[in-house]
mmCIF file of C-alpha atoms in Angstrom:
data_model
loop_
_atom_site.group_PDB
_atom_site.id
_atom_site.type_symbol
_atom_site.label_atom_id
_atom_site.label_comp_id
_atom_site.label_asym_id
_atom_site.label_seq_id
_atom_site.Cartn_x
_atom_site.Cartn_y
_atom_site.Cartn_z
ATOM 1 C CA UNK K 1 -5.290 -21.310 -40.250
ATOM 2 C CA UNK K 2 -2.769 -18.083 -39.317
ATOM 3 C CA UNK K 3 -4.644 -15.425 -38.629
ATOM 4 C CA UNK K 4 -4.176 -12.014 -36.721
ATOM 5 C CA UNK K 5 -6.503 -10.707 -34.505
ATOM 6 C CA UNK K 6 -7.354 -6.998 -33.125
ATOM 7 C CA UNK K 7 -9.994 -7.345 -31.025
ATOM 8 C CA UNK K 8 -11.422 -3.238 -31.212
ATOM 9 C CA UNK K 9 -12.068 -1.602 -34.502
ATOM 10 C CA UNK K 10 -11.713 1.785 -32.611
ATOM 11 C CA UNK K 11 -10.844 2.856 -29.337
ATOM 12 C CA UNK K 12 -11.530 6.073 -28.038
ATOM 13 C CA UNK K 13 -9.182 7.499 -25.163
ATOM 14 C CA UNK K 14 -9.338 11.039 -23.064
ATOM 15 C CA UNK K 15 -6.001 12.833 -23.575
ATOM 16 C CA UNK K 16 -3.229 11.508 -20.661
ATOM 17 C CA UNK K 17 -5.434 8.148 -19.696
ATOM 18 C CA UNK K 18 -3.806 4.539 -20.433
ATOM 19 C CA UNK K 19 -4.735 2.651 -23.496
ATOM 20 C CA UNK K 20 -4.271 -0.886 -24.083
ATOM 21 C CA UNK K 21 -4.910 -1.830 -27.900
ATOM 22 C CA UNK K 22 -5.172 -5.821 -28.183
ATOM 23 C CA UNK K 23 -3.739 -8.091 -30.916
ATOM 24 C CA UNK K 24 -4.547 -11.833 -30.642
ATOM 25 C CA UNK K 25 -2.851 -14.701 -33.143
ATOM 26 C CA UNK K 26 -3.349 -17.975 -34.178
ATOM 27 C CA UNK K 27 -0.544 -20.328 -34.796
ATOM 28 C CA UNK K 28 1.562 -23.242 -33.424
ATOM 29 C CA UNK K 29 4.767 -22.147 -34.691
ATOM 30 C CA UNK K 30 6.850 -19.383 -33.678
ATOM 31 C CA UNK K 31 6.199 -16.330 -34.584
ATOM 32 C CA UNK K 32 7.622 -12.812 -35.088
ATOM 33 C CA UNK K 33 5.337 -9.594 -33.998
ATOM 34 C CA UNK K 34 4.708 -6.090 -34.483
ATOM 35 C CA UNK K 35 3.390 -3.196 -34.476
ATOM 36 C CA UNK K 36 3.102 -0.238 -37.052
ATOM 37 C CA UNK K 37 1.400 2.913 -36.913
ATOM 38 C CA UNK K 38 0.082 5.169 -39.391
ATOM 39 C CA UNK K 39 -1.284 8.523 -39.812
ATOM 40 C CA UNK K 40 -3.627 9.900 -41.731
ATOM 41 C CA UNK K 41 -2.235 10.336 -45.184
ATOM 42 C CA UNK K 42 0.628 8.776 -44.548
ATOM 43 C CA UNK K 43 2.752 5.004 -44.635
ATOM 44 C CA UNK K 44 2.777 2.672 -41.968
ATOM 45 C CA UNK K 45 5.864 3.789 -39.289
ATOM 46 C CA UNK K 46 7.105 0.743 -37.310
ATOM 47 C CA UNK K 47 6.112 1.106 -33.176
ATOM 48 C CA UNK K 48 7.953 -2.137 -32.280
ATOM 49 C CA UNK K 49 8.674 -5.559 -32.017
ATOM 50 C CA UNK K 50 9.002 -8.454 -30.761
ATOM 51 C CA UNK K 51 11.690 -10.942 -32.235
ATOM 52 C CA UNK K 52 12.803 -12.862 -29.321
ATOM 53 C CA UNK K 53 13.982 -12.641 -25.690
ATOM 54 C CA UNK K 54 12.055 -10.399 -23.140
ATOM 55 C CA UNK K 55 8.530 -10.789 -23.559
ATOM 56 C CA UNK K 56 8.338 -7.003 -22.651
ATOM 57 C CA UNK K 57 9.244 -5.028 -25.677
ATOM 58 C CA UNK K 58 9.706 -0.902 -25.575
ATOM 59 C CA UNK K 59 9.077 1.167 -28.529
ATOM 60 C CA UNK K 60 8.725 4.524 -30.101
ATOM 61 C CA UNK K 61 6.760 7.555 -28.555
ATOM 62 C CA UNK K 62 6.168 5.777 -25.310
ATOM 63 C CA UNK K 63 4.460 2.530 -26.367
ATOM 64 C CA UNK K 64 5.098 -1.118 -25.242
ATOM 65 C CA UNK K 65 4.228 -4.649 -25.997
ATOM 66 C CA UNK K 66 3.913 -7.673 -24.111
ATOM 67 C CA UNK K 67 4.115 -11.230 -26.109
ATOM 68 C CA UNK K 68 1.935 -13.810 -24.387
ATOM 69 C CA UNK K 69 2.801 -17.018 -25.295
ATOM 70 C CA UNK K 70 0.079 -19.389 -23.810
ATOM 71 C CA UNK K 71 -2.613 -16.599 -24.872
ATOM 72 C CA UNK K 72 -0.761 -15.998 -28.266
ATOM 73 C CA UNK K 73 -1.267 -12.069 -27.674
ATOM 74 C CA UNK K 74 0.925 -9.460 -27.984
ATOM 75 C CA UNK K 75 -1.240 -6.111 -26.665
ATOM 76 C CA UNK K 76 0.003 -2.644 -27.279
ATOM 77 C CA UNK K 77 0.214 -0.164 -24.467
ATOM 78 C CA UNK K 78 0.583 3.463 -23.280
ATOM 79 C CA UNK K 79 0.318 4.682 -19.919
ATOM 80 C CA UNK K 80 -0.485 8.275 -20.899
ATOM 81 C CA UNK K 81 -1.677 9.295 -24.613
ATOM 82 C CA UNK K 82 -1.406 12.601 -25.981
ATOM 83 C CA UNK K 83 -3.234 14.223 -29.025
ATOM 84 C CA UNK K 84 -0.748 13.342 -31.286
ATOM 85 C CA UNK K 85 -1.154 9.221 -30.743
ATOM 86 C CA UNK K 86 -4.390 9.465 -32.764
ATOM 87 C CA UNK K 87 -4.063 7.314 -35.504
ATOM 88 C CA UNK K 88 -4.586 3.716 -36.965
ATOM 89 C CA UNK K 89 -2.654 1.175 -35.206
ATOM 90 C CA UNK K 90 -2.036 -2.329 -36.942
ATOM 91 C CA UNK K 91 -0.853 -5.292 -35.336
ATOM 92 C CA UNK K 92 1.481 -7.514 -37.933
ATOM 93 C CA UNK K 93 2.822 -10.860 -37.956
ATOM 94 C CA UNK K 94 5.767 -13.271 -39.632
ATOM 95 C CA UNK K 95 4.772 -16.900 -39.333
ATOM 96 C CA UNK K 96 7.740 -19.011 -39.359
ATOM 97 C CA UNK K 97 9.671 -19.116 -42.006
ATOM 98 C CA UNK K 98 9.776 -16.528 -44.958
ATOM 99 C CA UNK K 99 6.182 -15.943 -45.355
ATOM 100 C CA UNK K 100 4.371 -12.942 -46.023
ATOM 101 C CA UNK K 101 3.722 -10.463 -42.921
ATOM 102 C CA UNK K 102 -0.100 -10.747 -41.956
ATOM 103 C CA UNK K 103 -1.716 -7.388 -40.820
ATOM 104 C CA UNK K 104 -4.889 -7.480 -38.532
ATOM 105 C CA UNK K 105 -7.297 -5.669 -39.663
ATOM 106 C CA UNK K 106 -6.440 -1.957 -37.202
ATOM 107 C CA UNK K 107 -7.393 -0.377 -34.396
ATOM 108 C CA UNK K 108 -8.866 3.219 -34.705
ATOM 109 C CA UNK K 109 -7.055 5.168 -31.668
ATOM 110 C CA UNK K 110 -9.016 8.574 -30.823
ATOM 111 C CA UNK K 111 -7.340 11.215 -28.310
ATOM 112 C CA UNK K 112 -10.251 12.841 -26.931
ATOM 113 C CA UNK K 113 -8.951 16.829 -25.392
ATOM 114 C CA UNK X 1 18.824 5.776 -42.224
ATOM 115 C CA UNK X 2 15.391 3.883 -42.239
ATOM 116 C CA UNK X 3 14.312 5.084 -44.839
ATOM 117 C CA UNK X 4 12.164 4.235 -48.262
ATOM 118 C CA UNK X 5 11.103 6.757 -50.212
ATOM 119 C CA UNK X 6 8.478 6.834 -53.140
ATOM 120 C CA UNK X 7 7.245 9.245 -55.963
ATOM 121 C CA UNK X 8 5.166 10.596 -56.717
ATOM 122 C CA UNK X 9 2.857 11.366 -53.781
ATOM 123 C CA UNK X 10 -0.502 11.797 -55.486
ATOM 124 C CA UNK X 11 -1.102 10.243 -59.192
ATOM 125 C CA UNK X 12 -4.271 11.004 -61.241
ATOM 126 C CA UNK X 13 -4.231 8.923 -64.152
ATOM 127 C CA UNK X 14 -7.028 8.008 -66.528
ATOM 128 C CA UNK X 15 -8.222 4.292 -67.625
ATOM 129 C CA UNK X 16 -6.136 4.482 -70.705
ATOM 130 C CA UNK X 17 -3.140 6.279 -69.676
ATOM 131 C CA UNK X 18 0.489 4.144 -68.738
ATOM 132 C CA UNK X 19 2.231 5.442 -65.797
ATOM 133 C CA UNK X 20 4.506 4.219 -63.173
ATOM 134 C CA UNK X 21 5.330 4.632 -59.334
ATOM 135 C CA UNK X 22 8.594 4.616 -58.295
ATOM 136 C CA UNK X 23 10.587 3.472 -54.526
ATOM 137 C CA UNK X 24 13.978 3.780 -53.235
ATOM 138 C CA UNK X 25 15.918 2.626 -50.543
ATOM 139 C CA UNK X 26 19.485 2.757 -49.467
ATOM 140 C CA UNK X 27 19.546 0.521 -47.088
ATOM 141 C CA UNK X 28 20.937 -2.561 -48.531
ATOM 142 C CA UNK X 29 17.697 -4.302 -47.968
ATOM 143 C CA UNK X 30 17.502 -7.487 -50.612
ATOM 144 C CA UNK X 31 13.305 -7.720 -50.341
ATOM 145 C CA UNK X 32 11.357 -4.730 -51.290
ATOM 146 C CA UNK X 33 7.548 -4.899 -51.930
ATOM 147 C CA UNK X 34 4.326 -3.751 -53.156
ATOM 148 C CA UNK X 35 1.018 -3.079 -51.079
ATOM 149 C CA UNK X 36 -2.516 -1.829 -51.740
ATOM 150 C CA UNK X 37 -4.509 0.215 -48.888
ATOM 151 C CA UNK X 38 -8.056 0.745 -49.246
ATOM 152 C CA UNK X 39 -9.509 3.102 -47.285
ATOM 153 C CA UNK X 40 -9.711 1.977 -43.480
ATOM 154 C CA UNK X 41 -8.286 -1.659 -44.402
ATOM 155 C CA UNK X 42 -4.746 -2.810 -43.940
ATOM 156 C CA UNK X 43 -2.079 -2.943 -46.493
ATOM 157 C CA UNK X 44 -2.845 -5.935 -49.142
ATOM 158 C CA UNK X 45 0.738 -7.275 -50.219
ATOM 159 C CA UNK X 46 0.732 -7.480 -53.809
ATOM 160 C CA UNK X 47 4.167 -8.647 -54.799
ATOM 161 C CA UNK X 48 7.791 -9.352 -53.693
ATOM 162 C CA UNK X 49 11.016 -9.585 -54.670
ATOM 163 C CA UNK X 50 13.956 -10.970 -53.267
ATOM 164 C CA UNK X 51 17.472 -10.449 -54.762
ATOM 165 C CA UNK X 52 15.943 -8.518 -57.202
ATOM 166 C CA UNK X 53 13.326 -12.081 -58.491
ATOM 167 C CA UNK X 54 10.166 -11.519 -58.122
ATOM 168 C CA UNK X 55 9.284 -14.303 -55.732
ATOM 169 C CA UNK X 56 5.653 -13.995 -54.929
ATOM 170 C CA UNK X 57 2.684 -12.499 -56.647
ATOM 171 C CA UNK X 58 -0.533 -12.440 -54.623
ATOM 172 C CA UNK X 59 -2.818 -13.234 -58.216
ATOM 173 C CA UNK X 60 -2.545 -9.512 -58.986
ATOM 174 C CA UNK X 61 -3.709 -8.147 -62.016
ATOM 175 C CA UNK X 62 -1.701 -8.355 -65.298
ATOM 176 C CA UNK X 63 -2.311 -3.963 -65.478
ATOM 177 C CA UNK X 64 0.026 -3.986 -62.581
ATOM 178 C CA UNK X 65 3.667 -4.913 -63.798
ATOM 179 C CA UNK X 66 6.269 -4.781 -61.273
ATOM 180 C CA UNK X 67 10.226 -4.176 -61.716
ATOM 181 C CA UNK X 68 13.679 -4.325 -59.926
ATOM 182 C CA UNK X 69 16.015 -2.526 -61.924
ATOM 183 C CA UNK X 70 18.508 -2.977 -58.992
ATOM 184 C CA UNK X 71 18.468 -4.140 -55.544
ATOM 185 C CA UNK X 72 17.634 -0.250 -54.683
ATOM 186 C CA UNK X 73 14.558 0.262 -56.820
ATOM 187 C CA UNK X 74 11.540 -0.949 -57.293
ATOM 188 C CA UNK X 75 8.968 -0.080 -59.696
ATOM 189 C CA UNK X 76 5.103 -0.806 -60.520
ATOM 190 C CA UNK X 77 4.303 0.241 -64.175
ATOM 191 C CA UNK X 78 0.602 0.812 -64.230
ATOM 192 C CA UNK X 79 -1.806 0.374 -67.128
ATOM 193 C CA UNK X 80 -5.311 0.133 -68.047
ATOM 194 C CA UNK X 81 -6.414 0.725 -64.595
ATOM 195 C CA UNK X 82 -9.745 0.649 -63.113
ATOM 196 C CA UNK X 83 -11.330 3.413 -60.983
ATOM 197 C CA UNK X 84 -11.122 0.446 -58.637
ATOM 198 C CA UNK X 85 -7.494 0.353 -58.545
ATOM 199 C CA UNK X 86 -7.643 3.620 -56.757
ATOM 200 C CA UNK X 87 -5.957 3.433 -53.508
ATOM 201 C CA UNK X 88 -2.591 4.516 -51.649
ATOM 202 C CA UNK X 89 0.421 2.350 -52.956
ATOM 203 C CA UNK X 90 2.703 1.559 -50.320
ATOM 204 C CA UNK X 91 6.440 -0.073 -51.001
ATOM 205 C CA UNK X 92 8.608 -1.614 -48.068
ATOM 206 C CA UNK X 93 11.734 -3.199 -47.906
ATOM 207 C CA UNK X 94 13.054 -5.646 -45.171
ATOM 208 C CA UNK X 95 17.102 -6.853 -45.020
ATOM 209 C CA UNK X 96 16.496 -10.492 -46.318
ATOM 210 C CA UNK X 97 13.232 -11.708 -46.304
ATOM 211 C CA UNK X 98 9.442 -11.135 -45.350
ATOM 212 C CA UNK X 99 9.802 -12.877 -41.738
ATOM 213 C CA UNK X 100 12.740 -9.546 -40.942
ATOM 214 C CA UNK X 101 11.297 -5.771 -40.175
ATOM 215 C CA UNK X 102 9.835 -3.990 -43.234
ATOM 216 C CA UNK X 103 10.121 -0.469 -43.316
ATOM 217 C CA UNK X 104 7.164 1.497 -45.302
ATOM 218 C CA UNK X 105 7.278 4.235 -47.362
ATOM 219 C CA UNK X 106 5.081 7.538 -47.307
ATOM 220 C CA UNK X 107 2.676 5.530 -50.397
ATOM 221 C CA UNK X 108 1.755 6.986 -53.574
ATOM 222 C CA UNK X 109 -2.081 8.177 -53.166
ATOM 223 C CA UNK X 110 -3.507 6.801 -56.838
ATOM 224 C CA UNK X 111 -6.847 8.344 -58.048
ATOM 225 C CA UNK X 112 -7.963 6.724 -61.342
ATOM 226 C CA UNK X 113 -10.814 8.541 -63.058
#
């Protein structure tokens, strides 16, 4: 079965340390990836993705991705969080085709001062 | 100009009462669709339409009725709700199909008393 993966329910960070926030998949088709962020009271604001070509994707605010093929992963990283990163991060993925996007079930980021 | 927008931003509606939430987007996008967020779960899709057909309903219930007036707006006419159905009511929209980026909206926060 397709299923989506995120490994931490929360993560708690000090302010300016790296974070890594992992996303795992399962399929044998190709797949599209991303990620979305969302803050309290708020909708779900698109971090990046990954469509095709580099396996390195930059986003928004800082963040990048790297899809793994042969470990069908595609982990979300920061070198240096601030405050302002806290929030609920969702991994999401399109398995082939036009099928519905499947969300993992978030990661809890908290920026500790 | 990434951008969906919905209103209102908070509903409080009784079991009885008929209301509806409302989503926009001028971004020539030909899917837009429904989602339910609990509380510290990711978005549940609930329906989608494509070129304005309603393509796929996710066995919601018949008190939520969905519309596409146009290929701009989407609507979900609510009725007979449970305090169950309370929950934040997001819309997104992606250029063709679920497998391309959907953008979110800001939701529609939905208390039912």
């Amino acid at each position: 079965a397709q299923s989506v993966t995120q490994l931490d329910s929360q993560v708690p960070v000090f302010e300016e340390a790296p974070v890594e926030l992992r996303c795992n998949y399962s399929s044998s088709v190709s797949v599209y990836l991303f990620w979305y962020v969302q803050y309290p009271n708020q909708g779900l604001q698109l971090l990046l993705k990954y469509l095709s070509g580099s396996t390195l994707v930059k986003g928004i605010n800082g963040f990048e991705a790297e899809f793994n093929k042969s470990q069908t992963s595609f982990h979300l990283r920061k070198p240096s969080v601030h405050i302002s990163d806290t929030a609920e991060y969702f991994c999401a993925v399109s398995f082939s085709g036009n099928t519905p996007l499947v969300f993992g079930k978030g990661t809890r980021l908290s920026v500790i001062a | 100009d990434t951008e969906v927008t919905q209103t209102p931003k908070h509903l409080v509606m009784g079991m009885t009462n008929k209301k509806s939430l409302k989503c926009e987007q001028h971004m020539g996008h030909r899917a837009m669709y429904w989602y339910k967020q609990k509380a510290k779960k990711p978005p549940e899709l609930m329906f989608v339409y494509s070129y304005e057909k309603l393509s796929i309903n996710e066995s919601v219930p018949s008190r939520f009725s969905p519309e596409c007036p146009n290929s701009s707006l989407l609507n979900l006419h609510l009725h007979a709700l449970q305090p169950e159905d309370s929950a934040l009511y997001l819309c997104a929209s992606s250029p063709f199909g679920s497998s391309d980026t959907q953008y979110f909206g800001p939701g529609t926060r939905l208390t039912v008393l």
